[in-house]
Amino acid sequence: MSQSSKEKIFIGSFIHSNECGELIVIDRGMIHVKNGKISNIIINPNSNDEKNKNVIVLNNTQFLIPGFVDCHIHAVQLPNLGVGYDKELLEWLEHYTFPLEKKYIDEKFAEQVFNTVVKQTIKSGTTTACYFAALYPKASVILGQAVINKGQRALIGKISMNITRSDNYYETTEESIININKFIEDLTKLNSPLIKPVITPRFALSCDMTLMKKLGKLAKEKDLHVQTHVSENLDEIEAVKNMFPEYPSYTAVYDGAGLLTCKTVLAHGIYLSDDEIALLNERGTAIVHCPSSNTCLKSGLCDVQRLKSKSIKIGLGTDVSGGQSCSILDAIRSALQVSTHLSLIKENYRALNYKDVFHMATLGGAAALAMDNQIGNFEVGKEFDALVVDIDISDGLLNNLQSSTLEERLQKFIYSGDDRNIVEVYVSGCKVK
Ligand code: GUN
Ligand code: ZN
């Protein structure tokens, strides 16, 4: 078997999810990657196949999983990780977040932070990220360039906002439309298949209906993704009601602006009513669960099982820096803990298990971003975005389960592993860690 530089063949164990959220466990398989995409999968390959010098053979403490998908992360907020949790959302934004975000007018500062964000997230296994970038178009394009340089896959959103309570951190409606168009044009000029722009009204309290309608129209005309926040905090929900009294709900405000599509992701959704969930379902709009942010900012406990039972697509987000970590593994554990808390206070509540959250972090996240035809698991025709996990590294976890199954090894990684156990990261077949 010959292999060109555009081809890679992996032999070893791999584990991924299907659309139903079930684990698919392959103890010994071969994945053939051509031009970044999976071109063939063979279960139990012939041992002669291992002899080819171009084949990458995983050792028996290693296994492949799909790359993690972070459906909601604020690249600009990385410097604030771990601070500001004495305030809840609205005060936190004014006190800690907006003052930091204003600094991205400085392009050097933007470049420095964004290089670090992309490096850190790749190190933690995020192969696809849906980023909130900056208010400023130039800084937002710099994030796009950092993503391309490091080989990550990403949706990049220049924040749109024409209302602010803190001084001098907003655009006029006219500026906002000029800036978003300029951003889309400049990002598109970078000409990379790895990145796409995403329309990003910050949230209903930062945008008036005129701006939101213009953004909804633009998303429709250009067939773009949309991201924003919904129903995160009780004071926020009250303020949205007061600002848009003519709409029956927070979700209905976005729908009125034409922002809810099957390519829209809404972060949080903790306090959604049944009517709001039905509306999201009708539009095919996804919710991004951000459990560490929801606990750090004391926003609430999101009942993911309720959303799942009503067929809402759910992805997972770190929501840096509402969340205290840019690692999806940490978000996975927070999701497990939030769900366990809910099971302790609600009768007959089934807590999420590691298989559920693994699915949310991979194929579920890909589906939330309407990218599951491209990424999320190992299927012929999909991009090869993958992590090589090793649970027996000298300075990390030890594989002390003598006869451990592959499922047990995945469980160990999910509950107790960290970025040291992610020994290689691939995006579109290229090794990026
Ligand atoms: N709502 C509006 N802006 C933000 C933000 O930056 N972080 C979070 N968690 N919620 C928001
Ligand atoms: Zn957020």
Short mmCIF file of C-alpha atoms and ligand atoms in Angstrom, two decimals:
data_model
loop_
_atom_site.label_atom_id
_atom_site.label_comp_id
_atom_site.label_asym_id
_atom_site.label_seq_id
_atom_site.Cartn_x
_atom_site.Cartn_y
_atom_site.Cartn_z
CA MET A 1 0.00 0.00 0.00
CA SER A 2 1.54 3.34 -0.93
CA GLN A 3 0.72 6.58 0.81
CA SER A 4 1.25 10.12 -0.53
CA SER A 5 1.81 13.12 1.76
CA LYS A 6 -1.89 13.84 1.41
CA GLU A 7 -2.73 10.41 2.77
CA LYS A 8 -2.63 9.00 6.29
CA ILE A 9 -3.65 5.61 7.61
CA PHE A 10 -4.34 4.99 11.28
CA ILE A 11 -4.54 1.51 12.78
CA GLY A 12 -5.73 1.06 16.35
CA SER A 13 -8.71 1.57 18.65
CA PHE A 14 -11.29 4.24 18.05
CA ILE A 15 -14.48 5.33 19.70
CA HIS A 16 -17.16 7.78 18.60
CA SER A 17 -20.91 8.47 18.83
CA ASN A 18 -23.75 7.90 16.41
CA GLU A 19 -26.76 10.22 15.90
CA CYS A 20 -28.69 8.45 18.68
CA GLY A 21 -25.92 9.27 21.14
CA GLU A 22 -24.78 5.65 21.40
CA LEU A 23 -21.08 4.86 21.61
CA ILE A 24 -19.52 3.04 18.69
CA VAL A 25 -16.52 1.14 20.03
CA ILE A 26 -13.95 -0.25 17.59
CA ASP A 27 -11.20 -2.19 19.33
CA ARG A 28 -9.14 -2.56 16.18
CA GLY A 29 -9.81 -0.64 13.03
CA MET A 30 -8.12 1.18 10.17
CA ILE A 31 -9.03 4.71 9.12
CA HIS A 32 -7.76 5.84 5.76
CA VAL A 33 -7.52 9.64 5.32
CA LYS A 34 -7.14 11.24 1.88
CA ASN A 35 -7.00 15.00 1.29
CA GLY A 36 -8.18 15.60 4.85
CA LYS A 37 -11.24 13.40 4.57
CA ILE A 38 -11.97 9.86 5.73
CA SER A 39 -11.89 7.77 2.57
CA ASN A 40 -12.23 4.29 4.03
CA ILE A 41 -12.77 2.52 7.33
CA ILE A 42 -11.92 -1.13 7.83
CA ILE A 43 -12.82 -3.05 10.98
CA ASN A 44 -10.25 -5.66 12.05
CA PRO A 45 -7.69 -4.97 9.33
CA ASN A 46 -5.20 -7.56 8.25
CA SER A 47 -2.02 -7.53 10.41
CA ASN A 48 0.03 -7.17 7.19
CA ASP A 49 -1.41 -3.64 6.87
CA GLU A 50 0.61 -2.59 9.93
CA LYS A 51 3.88 -3.36 8.18
CA ASN A 52 3.61 -0.47 5.75
CA LYS A 53 6.04 2.21 6.92
CA ASN A 54 3.50 4.98 6.30
CA VAL A 55 0.85 3.57 8.59
CA ILE A 56 0.46 5.18 12.01
CA VAL A 57 -0.12 2.35 14.48
CA LEU A 58 -1.52 3.42 17.85
CA ASN A 59 -0.21 1.59 20.88
CA ASN A 60 -2.60 -0.23 23.19
CA THR A 61 -3.01 2.63 25.70
CA GLN A 62 -3.99 4.99 22.87
CA PHE A 63 -7.24 5.48 21.03
CA LEU A 64 -8.77 7.92 18.55
CA ILE A 65 -11.84 10.05 19.29
CA PRO A 66 -13.42 12.82 17.18
CA GLY A 67 -12.14 16.34 17.89
CA PHE A 68 -14.08 18.41 20.41
CA VAL A 69 -16.55 21.06 19.24
CA ASP A 70 -16.81 24.19 21.40
CA CYS A 71 -20.09 25.79 20.31
CA HIS A 72 -19.67 28.98 22.34
CA ILE A 73 -16.45 30.71 23.36
CA HIS A 74 -15.56 34.42 23.67
CA ALA A 75 -11.98 34.66 22.36
CA VAL A 76 -11.65 38.22 23.65
CA GLN A 77 -12.42 37.26 27.23
CA LEU A 78 -9.49 34.87 27.77
CA PRO A 79 -7.53 37.39 29.92
CA ASN A 80 -10.45 37.44 32.39
CA LEU A 81 -10.53 33.66 32.98
CA GLY A 82 -11.01 32.99 36.67
CA VAL A 83 -11.93 36.51 37.79
CA GLY A 84 -15.15 38.47 38.28
CA TYR A 85 -17.36 35.76 39.70
CA ASP A 86 -18.49 38.02 42.56
CA LYS A 87 -21.02 39.54 40.14
CA GLU A 88 -23.93 38.15 38.16
CA LEU A 89 -24.36 38.56 34.41
CA LEU A 90 -25.49 42.18 33.87
CA GLU A 91 -23.11 43.68 36.42
CA TRP A 92 -20.35 41.30 35.35
CA LEU A 93 -20.65 42.57 31.77
CA GLU A 94 -20.40 46.22 32.81
CA HIS A 95 -17.68 45.78 35.41
CA TYR A 96 -15.34 43.18 33.99
CA THR A 97 -16.23 42.24 30.43
CA PHE A 98 -16.86 45.43 28.46
CA PRO A 99 -13.75 47.20 29.86
CA LEU A 100 -11.60 44.26 28.69
CA GLU A 101 -13.32 43.99 25.31
CA LYS A 102 -12.66 47.68 24.56
CA LYS A 103 -8.92 46.93 24.54
CA TYR A 104 -9.23 45.06 21.24
CA ILE A 105 -9.11 48.34 19.37
CA ASP A 106 -5.37 47.67 19.82
CA GLU A 107 -4.52 45.17 17.09
CA LYS A 108 -1.25 44.04 18.67
CA PHE A 109 -3.07 43.14 21.88
CA ALA A 110 -5.70 41.31 19.80
CA GLU A 111 -3.06 39.29 17.97
CA GLN A 112 -1.32 38.30 21.19
CA VAL A 113 -4.47 37.14 22.94
CA PHE A 114 -5.94 35.37 19.92
CA ASN A 115 -2.75 33.39 19.25
CA THR A 116 -2.91 32.20 22.85
CA VAL A 117 -6.63 31.34 22.69
CA VAL A 118 -6.24 29.24 19.57
CA LYS A 119 -3.11 27.53 20.91
CA GLN A 120 -4.77 26.74 24.25
CA THR A 121 -8.00 25.44 22.75
CA ILE A 122 -6.18 23.20 20.26
CA LYS A 123 -4.03 21.90 23.11
CA SER A 124 -7.24 21.03 24.95
CA GLY A 125 -8.61 19.15 21.94
CA THR A 126 -10.97 21.73 20.40
CA THR A 127 -10.83 21.12 16.66
CA THR A 128 -13.89 23.30 15.90
CA ALA A 129 -14.78 26.47 17.80
CA CYS A 130 -17.67 28.88 17.40
CA TYR A 131 -16.08 32.13 18.52
CA PHE A 132 -17.46 35.44 19.66
CA ALA A 133 -14.61 37.69 18.46
CA ALA A 134 -14.45 41.47 19.04
CA LEU A 135 -16.73 44.43 18.39
CA TYR A 136 -14.02 45.73 16.07
CA PRO A 137 -13.86 44.26 12.53
CA LYS A 138 -10.06 44.41 12.27
CA ALA A 139 -9.49 42.52 15.51
CA SER A 140 -12.12 39.99 14.49
CA VAL A 141 -10.29 39.29 11.21
CA ILE A 142 -7.06 38.89 13.22
CA LEU A 143 -8.78 36.04 15.09
CA GLY A 144 -9.62 34.47 11.72
CA GLN A 145 -5.97 34.67 10.70
CA ALA A 146 -4.79 33.14 14.01
CA VAL A 147 -7.22 30.24 13.52
CA ILE A 148 -5.96 29.63 9.97
CA ASN A 149 -2.29 29.88 11.01
CA LYS A 150 -2.73 27.24 13.69
CA GLY A 151 -5.00 25.01 11.60
CA GLN A 152 -8.17 25.03 13.70
CA ARG A 153 -11.69 24.95 12.21
CA ALA A 154 -13.91 27.83 13.35
CA LEU A 155 -16.92 30.05 12.95
CA ILE A 156 -15.82 33.63 13.68
CA GLY A 157 -18.30 36.26 14.81
CA LYS A 158 -17.71 39.97 14.89
CA ILE A 159 -19.93 41.17 17.72
CA SER A 160 -22.75 43.49 16.69
CA MET A 161 -24.21 45.86 19.32
CA ASN A 162 -25.75 49.30 19.03
CA ILE A 163 -26.84 49.75 22.65
CA THR A 164 -24.65 49.88 25.70
CA ARG A 165 -24.97 51.05 29.23
CA SER A 166 -21.26 51.64 29.64
CA ASP A 167 -19.83 54.57 27.71
CA ASN A 168 -18.32 54.29 24.32
CA TYR A 169 -18.66 50.57 23.72
CA TYR A 170 -21.12 50.22 20.86
CA GLU A 171 -21.59 51.06 17.21
CA THR A 172 -24.33 53.20 15.70
CA THR A 173 -26.72 51.14 13.58
CA GLU A 174 -25.14 52.55 10.44
CA GLU A 175 -21.58 51.79 11.62
CA SER A 176 -22.66 48.35 12.71
CA ILE A 177 -23.92 47.43 9.24
CA ILE A 178 -20.84 48.88 7.51
CA ASN A 179 -18.58 47.03 9.96
CA ILE A 180 -20.28 43.64 9.64
CA ASN A 181 -20.15 43.81 5.86
CA LYS A 182 -16.48 44.83 5.92
CA PHE A 183 -15.75 41.99 8.36
CA ILE A 184 -17.46 39.39 6.17
CA GLU A 185 -15.63 40.69 3.11
CA ASP A 186 -12.21 40.69 4.79
CA LEU A 187 -12.68 37.30 6.45
CA THR A 188 -13.76 35.80 3.13
CA LYS A 189 -10.60 37.23 1.52
CA LEU A 190 -8.49 35.06 3.85
CA ASN A 191 -9.81 32.31 1.60
CA SER A 192 -9.62 29.32 3.93
CA PRO A 193 -12.01 26.35 3.98
CA LEU A 194 -11.48 26.14 7.74
CA ILE A 195 -13.25 29.37 8.71
CA LYS A 196 -16.63 31.00 8.14
CA PRO A 197 -18.19 34.20 9.44
CA VAL A 198 -21.13 33.97 11.86
CA ILE A 199 -23.62 36.79 12.44
CA THR A 200 -23.28 37.72 16.13
CA PRO A 201 -25.74 40.12 17.74
CA ARG A 202 -24.44 40.09 21.33
CA PHE A 203 -27.89 39.63 22.94
CA ALA A 204 -31.26 41.35 22.81
CA LEU A 205 -30.21 43.92 25.43
CA SER A 206 -27.31 45.09 23.23
CA CYS A 207 -29.21 45.46 19.96
CA ASP A 208 -32.40 47.25 18.99
CA MET A 209 -34.96 45.60 16.70
CA THR A 210 -33.83 47.65 13.68
CA LEU A 211 -30.30 46.28 13.94
CA MET A 212 -31.42 42.73 14.69
CA LYS A 213 -33.74 42.73 11.65
CA LYS A 214 -30.92 43.96 9.42
CA LEU A 215 -28.66 41.20 10.77
CA GLY A 216 -31.38 38.58 10.28
CA LYS A 217 -31.77 39.73 6.67
CA LEU A 218 -28.02 39.59 6.07
CA ALA A 219 -27.78 36.06 7.53
CA LYS A 220 -30.58 34.96 5.22
CA GLU A 221 -29.17 36.64 2.09
CA LYS A 222 -25.69 35.22 2.64
CA ASP A 223 -26.82 31.90 4.18
CA LEU A 224 -24.71 32.50 7.30
CA HIS A 225 -24.77 31.03 10.78
CA VAL A 226 -26.12 33.15 13.65
CA GLN A 227 -25.06 33.07 17.31
CA THR A 228 -26.26 34.95 20.35
CA HIS A 229 -27.33 34.46 23.99
CA VAL A 230 -30.81 33.65 25.32
CA SER A 231 -32.50 33.20 28.68
CA GLU A 232 -29.34 33.05 30.77
CA ASN A 233 -30.18 35.06 33.88
CA LEU A 234 -33.47 36.11 35.54
CA ASP A 235 -32.63 39.86 35.65
CA GLU A 236 -31.63 39.70 31.98
CA ILE A 237 -34.95 38.05 31.05
CA GLU A 238 -36.89 40.74 32.97
CA ALA A 239 -34.93 43.48 31.19
CA VAL A 240 -35.66 41.91 27.77
CA LYS A 241 -39.39 41.81 28.66
CA ASN A 242 -39.28 45.51 29.53
CA MET A 243 -37.34 46.44 26.40
CA PHE A 244 -39.53 44.45 24.00
CA PRO A 245 -43.01 44.39 25.62
CA GLU A 246 -44.72 43.64 22.31
CA TYR A 247 -43.08 40.19 22.09
CA PRO A 248 -44.39 37.24 24.15
CA SER A 249 -40.93 35.92 25.07
CA TYR A 250 -37.17 36.43 24.82
CA THR A 251 -37.00 33.78 22.08
CA ALA A 252 -39.88 35.48 20.20
CA VAL A 253 -37.80 38.70 20.05
CA TYR A 254 -35.11 36.91 18.03
CA ASP A 255 -37.75 35.21 15.91
CA GLY A 256 -39.34 38.59 15.20
CA ALA A 257 -35.95 39.71 13.84
CA GLY A 258 -35.64 36.64 11.60
CA LEU A 259 -32.60 35.42 13.54
CA LEU A 260 -33.79 31.90 14.31
CA THR A 261 -32.80 29.38 11.67
CA CYS A 262 -31.40 25.85 11.58
CA LYS A 263 -27.95 27.50 11.51
CA THR A 264 -28.54 29.50 14.70
CA VAL A 265 -26.94 28.62 18.05
CA LEU A 266 -28.23 30.23 21.23
CA ALA A 267 -26.06 30.03 24.33
CA HIS A 268 -27.65 29.05 27.67
CA GLY A 269 -31.48 28.73 27.40
CA ILE A 270 -31.82 27.98 31.11
CA TYR A 271 -35.30 29.43 31.70
CA LEU A 272 -37.05 28.74 28.38
CA SER A 273 -40.82 28.21 28.53
CA ASP A 274 -42.52 25.33 26.70
CA ASP A 275 -43.66 27.81 24.04
CA GLU A 276 -40.12 29.03 23.49
CA ILE A 277 -38.84 25.46 23.18
CA ALA A 278 -41.60 24.70 20.67
CA LEU A 279 -40.58 27.77 18.65
CA LEU A 280 -36.90 26.72 18.67
CA ASN A 281 -37.94 23.27 17.56
CA GLU A 282 -39.96 24.66 14.68
CA ARG A 283 -37.00 26.75 13.52
CA GLY A 284 -34.43 23.97 14.04
CA THR A 285 -32.42 26.30 16.29
CA ALA A 286 -29.89 24.80 18.73
CA ILE A 287 -29.08 25.56 22.35
CA VAL A 288 -25.51 25.61 23.62
CA HIS A 289 -25.21 24.34 27.17
CA CYS A 290 -22.53 26.30 29.08
CA PRO A 291 -22.52 24.66 32.51
CA SER A 292 -19.35 26.15 33.99
CA SER A 293 -20.46 29.68 33.07
CA ASN A 294 -23.92 29.00 34.49
CA THR A 295 -22.42 28.07 37.85
CA CYS A 296 -19.57 30.66 37.97
CA LEU A 297 -21.99 33.52 37.21
CA LYS A 298 -24.70 31.88 39.34
CA SER A 299 -27.09 32.06 36.41
CA GLY A 300 -28.86 28.77 37.11
CA LEU A 301 -28.91 25.05 36.33
CA CYS A 302 -29.91 24.22 32.77
CA ASP A 303 -32.14 21.15 32.43
CA VAL A 304 -30.57 19.59 29.36
CA GLN A 305 -32.72 16.45 29.60
CA ARG A 306 -35.86 18.58 29.21
CA LEU A 307 -34.47 20.21 26.05
CA LYS A 308 -33.31 16.85 24.70
CA SER A 309 -36.71 15.28 25.35
CA LYS A 310 -38.22 18.00 23.16
CA SER A 311 -35.74 17.26 20.36
CA ILE A 312 -33.71 20.46 20.67
CA LYS A 313 -30.18 20.10 19.29
CA ILE A 314 -27.67 20.69 22.10
CA GLY A 315 -24.00 21.56 21.88
CA LEU A 316 -21.53 22.29 24.64
CA GLY A 317 -19.73 25.60 25.22
CA THR A 318 -16.92 26.76 27.48
CA ASP A 319 -18.33 30.34 27.36
CA VAL A 320 -14.94 31.77 28.30
CA SER A 321 -14.79 33.82 30.53
CA GLY A 322 -18.22 33.32 32.07
CA GLY A 323 -16.88 29.78 32.24
CA GLN A 324 -13.57 29.41 34.03
CA SER A 325 -11.77 27.18 31.53
CA CYS A 326 -11.23 27.02 27.79
CA SER A 327 -11.17 23.21 27.85
CA ILE A 328 -14.17 21.26 26.63
CA LEU A 329 -13.14 18.41 28.94
CA ASP A 330 -13.82 20.81 31.83
CA ALA A 331 -17.17 21.78 30.29
CA ILE A 332 -17.99 18.06 30.02
CA ARG A 333 -17.34 17.57 33.73
CA SER A 334 -19.34 20.66 34.66
CA ALA A 335 -22.23 19.34 32.58
CA LEU A 336 -22.06 16.04 34.48
CA GLN A 337 -22.02 17.84 37.82
CA VAL A 338 -24.88 20.22 36.99
CA SER A 339 -26.94 17.28 35.83
CA THR A 340 -26.13 15.32 38.99
CA HIS A 341 -27.29 18.32 41.08
CA LEU A 342 -30.55 18.35 39.14
CA SER A 343 -31.04 14.65 39.77
CA LEU A 344 -30.67 15.30 43.51
CA ILE A 345 -33.36 17.97 43.58
CA LYS A 346 -35.80 16.62 40.98
CA GLU A 347 -37.73 13.41 41.30
CA ASN A 348 -37.21 10.71 38.68
CA TYR A 349 -34.49 12.71 36.96
CA ARG A 350 -31.94 10.77 34.99
CA ALA A 351 -28.58 12.51 35.26
CA LEU A 352 -26.52 12.76 32.07
CA ASN A 353 -23.77 10.14 31.85
CA TYR A 354 -20.34 10.30 30.23
CA LYS A 355 -21.69 8.90 26.96
CA ASP A 356 -24.30 11.69 26.75
CA VAL A 357 -21.74 14.44 27.31
CA PHE A 358 -19.17 12.84 25.00
CA HIS A 359 -21.84 12.98 22.30
CA MET A 360 -22.62 16.65 23.13
CA ALA A 361 -18.92 17.49 22.88
CA THR A 362 -18.51 15.85 19.46
CA LEU A 363 -21.34 14.86 17.09
CA GLY A 364 -24.02 16.71 19.10
CA GLY A 365 -22.01 19.94 18.89
CA ALA A 366 -21.44 19.38 15.18
CA ALA A 367 -25.21 18.94 14.69
CA ALA A 368 -25.93 22.06 16.77
CA LEU A 369 -23.69 23.99 14.36
CA ALA A 370 -25.34 22.27 11.37
CA MET A 371 -21.93 20.83 10.49
CA ASP A 372 -22.65 17.17 11.22
CA ASN A 373 -22.48 16.32 7.53
CA GLN A 374 -18.83 17.39 7.71
CA ILE A 375 -17.48 16.65 11.22
CA GLY A 376 -18.39 15.07 14.58
CA ASN A 377 -17.60 11.38 14.16
CA PHE A 378 -15.71 8.92 11.99
CA GLU A 379 -17.69 8.31 8.83
CA VAL A 380 -16.48 7.92 5.29
CA GLY A 381 -16.69 11.31 3.55
CA LYS A 382 -16.31 13.38 6.72
CA GLU A 383 -13.29 15.51 7.56
CA PHE A 384 -10.69 13.77 9.71
CA ASP A 385 -10.83 15.95 12.85
CA ALA A 386 -9.53 13.71 15.60
CA LEU A 387 -7.65 13.39 18.87
CA VAL A 388 -5.18 10.68 19.79
CA VAL A 389 -5.79 10.04 23.48
CA ASP A 390 -3.24 8.20 25.58
CA ILE A 391 -4.25 7.30 29.12
CA ASP A 392 -0.82 5.99 30.04
CA ILE A 393 1.53 8.95 29.88
CA SER A 394 4.37 9.23 32.38
CA ASP A 395 3.26 12.51 33.98
CA GLY A 396 -0.50 12.02 33.82
CA LEU A 397 -3.15 9.36 34.16
CA LEU A 398 -2.04 5.78 34.54
CA ASN A 399 -3.70 2.90 32.83
CA ASN A 400 -4.06 0.93 36.03
CA LEU A 401 -7.11 -1.00 34.92
CA GLN A 402 -5.37 -4.22 34.02
CA SER A 403 -8.01 -5.55 31.70
CA SER A 404 -9.74 -2.28 30.92
CA THR A 405 -12.12 -2.12 28.00
CA LEU A 406 -12.00 0.74 25.51
CA GLU A 407 -15.19 2.14 27.03
CA GLU A 408 -13.57 2.16 30.47
CA ARG A 409 -10.53 3.94 29.06
CA LEU A 410 -12.75 6.62 27.49
CA GLN A 411 -14.59 7.00 30.80
CA LYS A 412 -11.28 7.41 32.65
CA PHE A 413 -10.16 10.09 30.21
CA ILE A 414 -13.48 11.94 30.46
CA TYR A 415 -13.61 11.97 34.24
CA SER A 416 -9.93 12.26 35.13
CA GLY A 417 -7.86 13.11 32.06
CA ASP A 418 -6.47 16.46 30.93
CA ASP A 419 -4.68 17.98 27.96
CA ARG A 420 -1.55 15.89 28.64
CA ASN A 421 -3.56 12.84 27.62
CA ILE A 422 -4.38 14.45 24.26
CA VAL A 423 -1.14 13.55 22.57
CA GLU A 424 -2.04 14.47 18.99
CA VAL A 425 -4.72 16.65 17.41
CA TYR A 426 -5.74 16.47 13.72
CA VAL A 427 -7.89 18.95 11.78
CA SER A 428 -8.81 18.02 8.22
CA GLY A 429 -6.09 15.37 8.34
CA CYS A 430 -3.32 17.80 9.37
CA LYS A 431 -1.54 17.35 12.67
CA VAL A 432 -1.97 20.58 14.66
CA LYS A 433 -0.66 19.33 18.02
N1 GUN B 1 -24.71 37.90 27.38
C1 GUN B 1 -24.31 38.96 26.64
N2 GUN B 1 -22.98 39.02 26.55
C2 GUN B 1 -22.51 37.96 27.24
C3 GUN B 1 -21.20 37.49 27.51
O1 GUN B 1 -20.18 38.04 27.09
N3 GUN B 1 -21.11 36.35 28.28
C4 GUN B 1 -22.21 35.72 28.75
N4 GUN B 1 -22.05 34.61 29.49
N5 GUN B 1 -23.45 36.15 28.52
C5 GUN B 1 -23.60 37.27 27.77
ZN ZN B 2 -21.35 33.83 26.03
#
